[in-house]
Coordinates of C-alpha atoms in Angstrom, one line a residue:
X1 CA 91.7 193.7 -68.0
X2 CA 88.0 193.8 -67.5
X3 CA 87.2 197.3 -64.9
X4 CA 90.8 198.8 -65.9
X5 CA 90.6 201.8 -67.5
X6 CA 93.5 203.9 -68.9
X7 CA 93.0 208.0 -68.3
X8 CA 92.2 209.7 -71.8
X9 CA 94.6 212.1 -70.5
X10 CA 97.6 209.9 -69.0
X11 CA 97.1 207.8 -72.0
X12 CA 98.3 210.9 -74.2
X13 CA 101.4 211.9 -72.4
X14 CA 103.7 210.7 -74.0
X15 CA 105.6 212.9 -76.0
X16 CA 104.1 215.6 -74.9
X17 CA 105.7 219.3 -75.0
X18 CA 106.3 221.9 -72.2
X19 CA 103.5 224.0 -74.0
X20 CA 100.8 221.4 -73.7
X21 CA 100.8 222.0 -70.0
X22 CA 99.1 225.4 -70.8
X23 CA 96.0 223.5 -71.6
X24 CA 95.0 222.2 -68.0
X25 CA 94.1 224.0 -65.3
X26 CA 96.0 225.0 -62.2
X27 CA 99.7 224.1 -64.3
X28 CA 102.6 226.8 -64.5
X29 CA 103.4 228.2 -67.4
X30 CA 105.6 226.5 -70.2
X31 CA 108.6 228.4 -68.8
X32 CA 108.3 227.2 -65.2
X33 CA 107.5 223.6 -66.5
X34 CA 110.6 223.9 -68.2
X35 CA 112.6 224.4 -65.6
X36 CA 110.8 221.6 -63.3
X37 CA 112.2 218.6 -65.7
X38 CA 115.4 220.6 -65.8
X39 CA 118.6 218.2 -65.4
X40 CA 121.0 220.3 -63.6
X41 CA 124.8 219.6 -63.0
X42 CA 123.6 218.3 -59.0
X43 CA 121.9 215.0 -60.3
X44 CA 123.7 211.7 -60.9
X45 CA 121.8 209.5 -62.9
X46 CA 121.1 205.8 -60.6
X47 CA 122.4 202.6 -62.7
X48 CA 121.9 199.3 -62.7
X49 CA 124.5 196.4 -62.9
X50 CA 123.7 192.8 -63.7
X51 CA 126.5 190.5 -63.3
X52 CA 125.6 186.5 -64.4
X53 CA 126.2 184.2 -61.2
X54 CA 128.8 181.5 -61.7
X55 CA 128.6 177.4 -60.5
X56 CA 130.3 177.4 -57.8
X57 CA 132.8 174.4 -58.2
X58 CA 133.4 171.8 -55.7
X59 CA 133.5 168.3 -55.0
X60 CA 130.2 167.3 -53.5
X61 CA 128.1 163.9 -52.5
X62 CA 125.9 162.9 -54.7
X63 CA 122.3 164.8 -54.3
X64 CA 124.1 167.5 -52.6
X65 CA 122.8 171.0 -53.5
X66 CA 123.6 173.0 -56.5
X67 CA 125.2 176.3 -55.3
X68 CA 125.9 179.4 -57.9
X69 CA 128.0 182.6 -56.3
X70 CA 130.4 185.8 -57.5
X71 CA 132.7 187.5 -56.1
X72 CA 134.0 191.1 -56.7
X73 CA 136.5 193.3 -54.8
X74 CA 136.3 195.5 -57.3
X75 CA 132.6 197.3 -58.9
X76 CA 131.1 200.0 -59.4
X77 CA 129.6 202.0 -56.7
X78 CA 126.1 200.5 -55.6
X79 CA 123.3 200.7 -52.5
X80 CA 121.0 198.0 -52.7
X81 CA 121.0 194.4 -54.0
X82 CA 119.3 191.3 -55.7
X83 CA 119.2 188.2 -57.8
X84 CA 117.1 187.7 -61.0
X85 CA 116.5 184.8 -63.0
X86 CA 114.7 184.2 -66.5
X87 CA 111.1 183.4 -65.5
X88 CA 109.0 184.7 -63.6
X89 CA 106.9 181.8 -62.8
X90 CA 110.0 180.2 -61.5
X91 CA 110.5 179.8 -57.5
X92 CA 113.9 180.2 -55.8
X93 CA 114.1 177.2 -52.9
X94 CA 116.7 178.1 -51.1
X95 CA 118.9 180.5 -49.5
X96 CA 120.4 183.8 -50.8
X97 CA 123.4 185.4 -49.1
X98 CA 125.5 188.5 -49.7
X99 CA 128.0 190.3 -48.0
X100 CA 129.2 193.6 -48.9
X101 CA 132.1 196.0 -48.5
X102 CA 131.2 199.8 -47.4
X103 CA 132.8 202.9 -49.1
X104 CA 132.8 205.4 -46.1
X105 CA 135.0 202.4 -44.1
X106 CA 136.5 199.6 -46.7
X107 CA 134.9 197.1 -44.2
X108 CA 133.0 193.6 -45.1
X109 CA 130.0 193.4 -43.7
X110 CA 128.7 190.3 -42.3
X111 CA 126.7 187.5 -43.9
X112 CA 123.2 188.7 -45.0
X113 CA 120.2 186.5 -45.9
X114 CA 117.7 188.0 -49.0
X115 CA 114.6 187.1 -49.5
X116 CA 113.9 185.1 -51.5
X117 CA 110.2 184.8 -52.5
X118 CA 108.9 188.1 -53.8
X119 CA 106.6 186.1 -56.6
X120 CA 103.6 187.2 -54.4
X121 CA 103.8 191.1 -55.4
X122 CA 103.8 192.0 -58.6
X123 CA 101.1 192.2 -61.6
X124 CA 98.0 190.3 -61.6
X125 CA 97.8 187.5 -64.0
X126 CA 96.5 188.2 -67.7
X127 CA 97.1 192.0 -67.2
X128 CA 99.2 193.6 -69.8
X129 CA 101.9 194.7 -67.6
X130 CA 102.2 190.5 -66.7
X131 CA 102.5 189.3 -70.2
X132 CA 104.5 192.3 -71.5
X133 CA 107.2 189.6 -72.3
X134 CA 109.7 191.6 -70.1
X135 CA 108.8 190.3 -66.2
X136 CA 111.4 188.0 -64.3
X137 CA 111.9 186.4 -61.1
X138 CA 113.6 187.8 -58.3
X139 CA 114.4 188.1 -54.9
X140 CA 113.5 191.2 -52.4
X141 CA 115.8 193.8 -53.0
X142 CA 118.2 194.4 -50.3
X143 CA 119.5 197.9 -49.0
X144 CA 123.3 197.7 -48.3
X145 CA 124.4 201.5 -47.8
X146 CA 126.7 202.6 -50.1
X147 CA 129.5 200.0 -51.2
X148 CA 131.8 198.9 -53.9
X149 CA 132.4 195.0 -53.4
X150 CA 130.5 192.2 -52.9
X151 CA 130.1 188.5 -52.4
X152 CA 126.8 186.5 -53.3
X153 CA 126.0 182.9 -52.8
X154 CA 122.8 181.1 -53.8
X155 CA 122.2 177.4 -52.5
X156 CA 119.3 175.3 -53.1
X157 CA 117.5 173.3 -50.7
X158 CA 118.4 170.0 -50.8
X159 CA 115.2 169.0 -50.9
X160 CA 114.5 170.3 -54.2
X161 CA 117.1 168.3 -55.7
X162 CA 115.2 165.4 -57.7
X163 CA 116.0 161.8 -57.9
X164 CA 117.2 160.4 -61.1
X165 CA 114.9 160.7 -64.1
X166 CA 112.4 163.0 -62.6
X167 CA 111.1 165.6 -65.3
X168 CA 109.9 168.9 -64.7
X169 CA 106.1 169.1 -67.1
X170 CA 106.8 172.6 -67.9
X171 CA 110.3 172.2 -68.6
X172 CA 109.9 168.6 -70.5
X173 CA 113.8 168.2 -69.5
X174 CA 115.3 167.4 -66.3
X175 CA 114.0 169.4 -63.3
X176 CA 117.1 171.6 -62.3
X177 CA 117.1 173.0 -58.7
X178 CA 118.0 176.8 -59.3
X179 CA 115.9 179.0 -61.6
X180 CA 117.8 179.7 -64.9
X181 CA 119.6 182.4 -65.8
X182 CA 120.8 183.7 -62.4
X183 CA 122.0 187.0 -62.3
X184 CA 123.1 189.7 -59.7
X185 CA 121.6 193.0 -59.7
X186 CA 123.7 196.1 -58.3
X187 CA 121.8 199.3 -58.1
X188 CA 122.7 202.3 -57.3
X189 CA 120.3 205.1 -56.9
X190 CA 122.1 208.5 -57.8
X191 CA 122.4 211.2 -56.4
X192 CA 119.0 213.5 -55.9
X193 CA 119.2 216.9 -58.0
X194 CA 117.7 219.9 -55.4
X195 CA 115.0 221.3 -56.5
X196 CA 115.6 223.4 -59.7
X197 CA 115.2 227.5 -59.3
X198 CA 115.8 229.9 -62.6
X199 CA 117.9 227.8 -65.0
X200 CA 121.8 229.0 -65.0
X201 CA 122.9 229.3 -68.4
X202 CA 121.2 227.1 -71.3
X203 CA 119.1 224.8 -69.5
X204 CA 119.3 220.6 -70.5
X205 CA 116.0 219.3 -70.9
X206 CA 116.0 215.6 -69.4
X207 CA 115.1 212.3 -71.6
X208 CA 112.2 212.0 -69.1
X209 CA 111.0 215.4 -69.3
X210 CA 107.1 214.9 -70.7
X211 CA 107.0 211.8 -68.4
X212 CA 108.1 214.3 -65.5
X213 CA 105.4 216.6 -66.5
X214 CA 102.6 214.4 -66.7
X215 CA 103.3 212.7 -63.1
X216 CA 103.2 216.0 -61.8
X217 CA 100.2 216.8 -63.9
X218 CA 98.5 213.8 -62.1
X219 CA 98.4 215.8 -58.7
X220 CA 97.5 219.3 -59.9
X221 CA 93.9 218.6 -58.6
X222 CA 95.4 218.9 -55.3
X223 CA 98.8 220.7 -55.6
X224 CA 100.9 223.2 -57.3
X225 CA 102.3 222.0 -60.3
X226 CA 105.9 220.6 -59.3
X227 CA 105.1 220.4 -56.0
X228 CA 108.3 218.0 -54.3
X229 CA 105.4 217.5 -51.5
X230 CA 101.9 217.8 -51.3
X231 CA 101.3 219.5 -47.9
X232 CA 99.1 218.1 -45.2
X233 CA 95.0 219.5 -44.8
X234 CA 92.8 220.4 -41.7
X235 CA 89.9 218.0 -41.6
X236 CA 87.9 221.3 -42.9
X237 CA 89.8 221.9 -45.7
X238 CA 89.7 218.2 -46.5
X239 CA 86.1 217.8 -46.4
X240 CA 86.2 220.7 -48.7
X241 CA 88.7 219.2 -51.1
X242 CA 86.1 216.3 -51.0
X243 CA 83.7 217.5 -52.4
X244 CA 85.8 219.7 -55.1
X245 CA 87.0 216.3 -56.1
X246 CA 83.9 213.9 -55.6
X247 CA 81.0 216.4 -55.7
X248 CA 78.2 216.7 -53.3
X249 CA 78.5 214.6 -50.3
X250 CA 75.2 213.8 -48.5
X251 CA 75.7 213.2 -44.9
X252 CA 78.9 213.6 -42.9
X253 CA 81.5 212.9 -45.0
X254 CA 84.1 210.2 -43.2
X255 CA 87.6 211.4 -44.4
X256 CA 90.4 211.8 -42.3
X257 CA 92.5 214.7 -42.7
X258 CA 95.1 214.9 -45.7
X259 CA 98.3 214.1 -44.7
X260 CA 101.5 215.3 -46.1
X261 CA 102.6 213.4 -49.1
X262 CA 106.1 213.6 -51.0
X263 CA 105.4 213.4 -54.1
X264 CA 107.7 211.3 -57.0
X265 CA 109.4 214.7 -57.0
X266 CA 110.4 214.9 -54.2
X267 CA 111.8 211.9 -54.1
X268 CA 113.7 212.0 -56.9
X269 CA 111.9 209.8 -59.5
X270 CA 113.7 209.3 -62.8
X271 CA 110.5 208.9 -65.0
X272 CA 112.0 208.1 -67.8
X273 CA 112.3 204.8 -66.4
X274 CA 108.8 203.9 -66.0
X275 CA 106.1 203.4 -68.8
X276 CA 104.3 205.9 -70.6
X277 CA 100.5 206.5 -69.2
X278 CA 98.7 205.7 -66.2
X279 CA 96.4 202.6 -65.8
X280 CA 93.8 202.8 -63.2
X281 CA 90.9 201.2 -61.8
X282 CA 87.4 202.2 -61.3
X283 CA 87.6 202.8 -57.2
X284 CA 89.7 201.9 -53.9
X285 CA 88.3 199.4 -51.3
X286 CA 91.1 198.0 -49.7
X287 CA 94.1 198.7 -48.6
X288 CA 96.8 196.1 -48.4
X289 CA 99.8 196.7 -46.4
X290 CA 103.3 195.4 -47.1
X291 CA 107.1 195.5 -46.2
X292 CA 109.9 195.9 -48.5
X293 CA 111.6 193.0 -47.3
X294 CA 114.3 195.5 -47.9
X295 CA 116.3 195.0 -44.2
X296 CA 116.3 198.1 -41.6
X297 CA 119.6 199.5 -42.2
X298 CA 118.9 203.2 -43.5
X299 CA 118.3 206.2 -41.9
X300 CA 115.4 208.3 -42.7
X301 CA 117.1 210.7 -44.7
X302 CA 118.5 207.8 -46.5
X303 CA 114.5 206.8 -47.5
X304 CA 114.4 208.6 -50.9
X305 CA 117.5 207.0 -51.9
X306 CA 116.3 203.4 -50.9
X307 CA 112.8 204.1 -52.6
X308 CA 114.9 205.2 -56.4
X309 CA 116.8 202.2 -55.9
X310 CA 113.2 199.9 -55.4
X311 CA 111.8 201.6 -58.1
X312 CA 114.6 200.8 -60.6
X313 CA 114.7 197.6 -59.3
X314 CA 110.9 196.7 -59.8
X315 CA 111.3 198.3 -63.7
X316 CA 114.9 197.6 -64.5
X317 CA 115.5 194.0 -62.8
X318 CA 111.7 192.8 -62.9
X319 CA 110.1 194.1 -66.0
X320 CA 107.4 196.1 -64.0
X321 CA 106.0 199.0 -65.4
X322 CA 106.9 201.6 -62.4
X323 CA 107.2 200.9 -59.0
X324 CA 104.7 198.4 -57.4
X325 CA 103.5 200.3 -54.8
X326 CA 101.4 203.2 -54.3
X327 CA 102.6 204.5 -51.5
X328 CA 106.0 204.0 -49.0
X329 CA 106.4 204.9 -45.4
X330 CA 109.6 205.4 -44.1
X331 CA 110.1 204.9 -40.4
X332 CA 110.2 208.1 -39.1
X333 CA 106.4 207.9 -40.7
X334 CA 106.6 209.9 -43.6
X335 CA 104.4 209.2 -46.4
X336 CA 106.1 208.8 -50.1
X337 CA 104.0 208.9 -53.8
X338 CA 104.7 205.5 -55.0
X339 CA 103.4 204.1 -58.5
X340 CA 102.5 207.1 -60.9
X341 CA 98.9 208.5 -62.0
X342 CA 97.8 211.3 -58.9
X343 CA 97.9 210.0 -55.1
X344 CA 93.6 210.9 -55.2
X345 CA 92.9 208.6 -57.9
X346 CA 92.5 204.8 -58.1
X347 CA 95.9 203.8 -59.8
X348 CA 96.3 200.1 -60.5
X349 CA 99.6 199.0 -58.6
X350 CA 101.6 195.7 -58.3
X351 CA 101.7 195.1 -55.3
X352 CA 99.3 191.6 -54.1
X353 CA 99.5 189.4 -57.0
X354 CA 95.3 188.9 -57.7
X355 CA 94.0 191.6 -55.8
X356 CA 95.5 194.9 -57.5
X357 CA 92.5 195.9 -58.9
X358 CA 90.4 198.0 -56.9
X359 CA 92.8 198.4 -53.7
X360 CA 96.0 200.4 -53.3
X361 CA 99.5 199.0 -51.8
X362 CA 101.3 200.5 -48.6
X363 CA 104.7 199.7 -48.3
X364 CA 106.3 200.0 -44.8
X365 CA 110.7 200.1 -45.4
X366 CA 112.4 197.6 -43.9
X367 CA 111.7 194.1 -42.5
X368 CA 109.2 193.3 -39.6
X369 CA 109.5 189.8 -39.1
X370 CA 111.6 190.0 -36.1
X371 CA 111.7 194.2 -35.9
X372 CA 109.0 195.9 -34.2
X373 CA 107.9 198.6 -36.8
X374 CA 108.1 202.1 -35.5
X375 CA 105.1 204.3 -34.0
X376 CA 105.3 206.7 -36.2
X377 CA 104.9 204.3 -39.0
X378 CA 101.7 202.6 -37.9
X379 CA 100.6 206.2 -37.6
X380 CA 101.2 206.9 -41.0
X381 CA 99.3 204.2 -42.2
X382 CA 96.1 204.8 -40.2
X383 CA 96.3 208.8 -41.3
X384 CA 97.3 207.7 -45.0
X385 CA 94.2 205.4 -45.0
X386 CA 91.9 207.6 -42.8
X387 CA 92.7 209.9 -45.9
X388 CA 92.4 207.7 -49.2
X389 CA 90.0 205.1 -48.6
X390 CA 87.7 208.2 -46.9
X391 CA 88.3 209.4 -50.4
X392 CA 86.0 206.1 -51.4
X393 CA 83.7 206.1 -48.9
X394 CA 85.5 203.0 -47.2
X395 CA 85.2 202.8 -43.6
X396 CA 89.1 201.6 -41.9
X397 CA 87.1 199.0 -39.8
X398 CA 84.7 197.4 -42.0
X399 CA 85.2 194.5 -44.5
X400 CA 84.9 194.2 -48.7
X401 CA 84.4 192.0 -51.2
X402 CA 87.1 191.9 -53.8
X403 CA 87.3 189.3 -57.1
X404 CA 90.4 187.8 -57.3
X405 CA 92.7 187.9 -60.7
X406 CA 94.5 184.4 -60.0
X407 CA 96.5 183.6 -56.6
X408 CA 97.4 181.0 -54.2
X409 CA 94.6 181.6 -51.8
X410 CA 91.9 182.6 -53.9
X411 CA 91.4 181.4 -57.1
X412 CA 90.4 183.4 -60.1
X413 CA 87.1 185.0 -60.3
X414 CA 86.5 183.6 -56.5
X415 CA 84.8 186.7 -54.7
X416 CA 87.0 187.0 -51.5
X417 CA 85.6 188.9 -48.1
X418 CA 89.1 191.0 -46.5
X419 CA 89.0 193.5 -44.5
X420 CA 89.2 197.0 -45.6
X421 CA 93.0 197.7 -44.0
X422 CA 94.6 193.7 -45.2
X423 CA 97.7 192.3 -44.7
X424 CA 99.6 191.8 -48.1
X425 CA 99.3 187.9 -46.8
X426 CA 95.6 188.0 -46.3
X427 CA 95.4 188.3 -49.7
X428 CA 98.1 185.7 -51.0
X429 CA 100.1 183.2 -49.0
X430 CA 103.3 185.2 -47.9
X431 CA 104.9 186.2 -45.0
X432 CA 104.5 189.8 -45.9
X433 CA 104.5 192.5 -44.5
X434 CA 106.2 190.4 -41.7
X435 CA 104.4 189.3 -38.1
X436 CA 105.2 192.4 -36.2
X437 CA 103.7 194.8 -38.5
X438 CA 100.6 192.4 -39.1
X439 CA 100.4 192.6 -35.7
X440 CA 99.6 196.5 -35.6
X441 CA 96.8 196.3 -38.3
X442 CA 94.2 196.2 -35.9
X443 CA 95.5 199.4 -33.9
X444 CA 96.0 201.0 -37.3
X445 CA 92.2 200.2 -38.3
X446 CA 91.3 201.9 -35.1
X447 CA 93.3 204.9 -35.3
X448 CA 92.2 205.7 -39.2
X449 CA 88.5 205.0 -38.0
X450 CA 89.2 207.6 -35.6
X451 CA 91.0 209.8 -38.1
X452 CA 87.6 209.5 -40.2
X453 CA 85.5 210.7 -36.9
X454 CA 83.9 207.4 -36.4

């Protein structure tokens, strides 16, 4: 954990009462705050369903591959979709497929493939929120739309199928070709309360209420307290907020202006899910950008909904501590707060297993291996970045040193040169964030250098 540090103040949260707000500057009164973490009669709480996967029985030649499914007409009401096993070291080889039946039309859908390795986001090795004892393996989390039926088959490669007698060293037993413990995860991401005015009657104070406060105590250097979104800057005012946040800076400060950000707000966070605190790092040099692997099938008023459903699939179905990313882009190119802690400071994500510390994760929705990502989002990432790393001093076109925590390109402690704006896969051997949208990086580069007045 060596260059972590945990904020004296987000370390304290927890518990915390309406009235401690009065103690830092720029928050609402106790009153207001109140009424920010209000529960009110518009919000449906999101859920999570995990239903074990069955063998799927059938007479097959001998080395054939092993094959688990489930099928339900019948479940509760759901929007996006996965399949976790036991451990998270463990690798899925082979191919995940669901189909699933919509509740605006009773229709199937077609056959959809998942993705299956997701191993390469997450936690760093030997942090505390990787051996916390409650991480597992998973697939990429798949957005269906709204549905209450579905139909999931998992088949192994054949390949991965040993011959007789071979043993597995970690397993000391015989090497079985599907991860243990197969499971499928339903989520569905509630309904997203309005934002609350004066309380009618006796106001309900929700179980995440002090979380709620602090994550929007985390932005109050830059917003009102409660803010759903932070609202975008002129490069003047920016270069003003600079200094307010960094102090003096000599020479022309290189900051693009601040763009709009929704904040978990606005977005509907329950923070009752995530952990208690905020753990950051000492500064931001990188940025690594990623897809969701989530498929393109939303809308962009849908985004907030497919972000809950991520997020309580990242804590809920993987063991994470909040949502792995620090920022989303939708496709329409609006920016989202991802992982908790204040969108100005360095908060240590999970997001490219080895390099989280020091760097911050953008997540583009969807899937750009075949999909051309959208204008507007390539925009978004060369304003978000022109923005935060200008925060840092970090120029959009130059190149960093990073020391990597443990991954499959760079080993630990290996001193890795990446450019500034990274591809999730120049950091670890993926095929995130996809080869279209790796293929806009370097317009993306240009455009926040420009952004930054370079």
């Amino acid at each position: 954990m060596r260059g972590f540090i945990t904020s004296p103040i987000g370390a304290s949260w927890t518990g915390f009462t309406c009235a401690a707000v009065l103690a830092l500057p720029l928050a609402l009164p106790a009153r207001a705050a109140e009424r920010a973490a209000v529960t009110t009669e518009a919000t449906v709480p999101g859920r999570t369903q995990s239903l074990p996967l069955l063998p799927v029985s059938r007479t097959r030649a001998a080395g054939a591959a092993a094959e688990q499914g489930l099928y339900r007409a019948e479940v509760g009401r759901f929007s996006l979709v996965g399949v976790a096993w036991d451990d998270p070291d463990a690798e899925l080889h082979g191919r995940v497929q669901v189909r699933t039946r919509s509740t605006a039309t009773g229709e199937w859908s077609g056959w959809q493939d998942v993705e299956t390795h997701y191993a390469d986001d997450g936690a760093d090795p030997d942090t505390a929120e990787r051996s916390s004892g409650r991480v597992h393996g998973a697939t990429a989390p798949l957005w269906t739309g709204d549905s209450d039926g579905v139909d999931v088959r998992v088949r192994a490669d054949a390949e991965t199928v040993p011959s007789a007698g071979r043993r597995d060293s970690r397993t000391d037993g015989l090497r079985q070709p599907l991860p243990s413990g197969l499971r499928l995860e339903l989520v569905d991401p509630g309904r997203q309360a309005p934002p609350p005015g004066p309380a009618a009657g006796t106001p309900r104070i929700s179980a995440g209420a002090g979380a709620a406060i602090a994550s929007s105590a985390a932005n109050v250097d830059i917003a009102r307290f409660g803010a759903a979104e932070i609202p975008a800057l002129g490069r003047r005012d920016t270069e003003r907020e600079l200094v307010m946040l960094r102090g003096e800076v000599r020479g022309k400060p290189y900051i693009g202006p601040r763009p709009a950000i929704v904040t978990r707000r606005g977005w509907g966070a329950d923070e009752a899910l995530r952990e208690r605190g905020f753990v950051y790092t000492k500064k931001v040099k990188a940025a690594f950008v990623h897809h969701t692997a989530s498929g393109n099938r939303y809308t962009c008023s849908q985004a907030p909904s497919v972000i809950r459903s991520i997020y309580r699939y990242h804590v809920r179905s993987m063991g994470w501590r909040d949502v792995g990313y620090n920022f989303l882009v939708d496709k329409c190119g609006t920016i989202y707060e991802g992982r908790a802690g204040g969108v100005t400071k360095a908060v240590l994500g999970a997001h490219t297993r080895g390099f989280n510390a020091d760097s911050m994760g953008i997540a583009v929705i969807g899937t750009y291996g075949s999909t051309q990502p959208s204008a507007a989002a390539v925009n978004a990432i060369a304003r978000l970045t022109a923005w935060k790393l200008g925060l840092f001093g970090a120029n959009p076109l130059g190149k960093t040193y990073l020391t990597s925590g443990g991954g499959n390109l760079y080993p630990k402690g290996k001193n890795a040169r990446l450019n500034v704006i990274s591809g999730h896969r120049d950091g670890y051997a993926t095929e995130c964030p996809g080869r279209l949208l790796y293929a806009r990086l370097g317009s993306a580069r240009s455009v926040a250098a420009q952004y930054q007045g370079r």
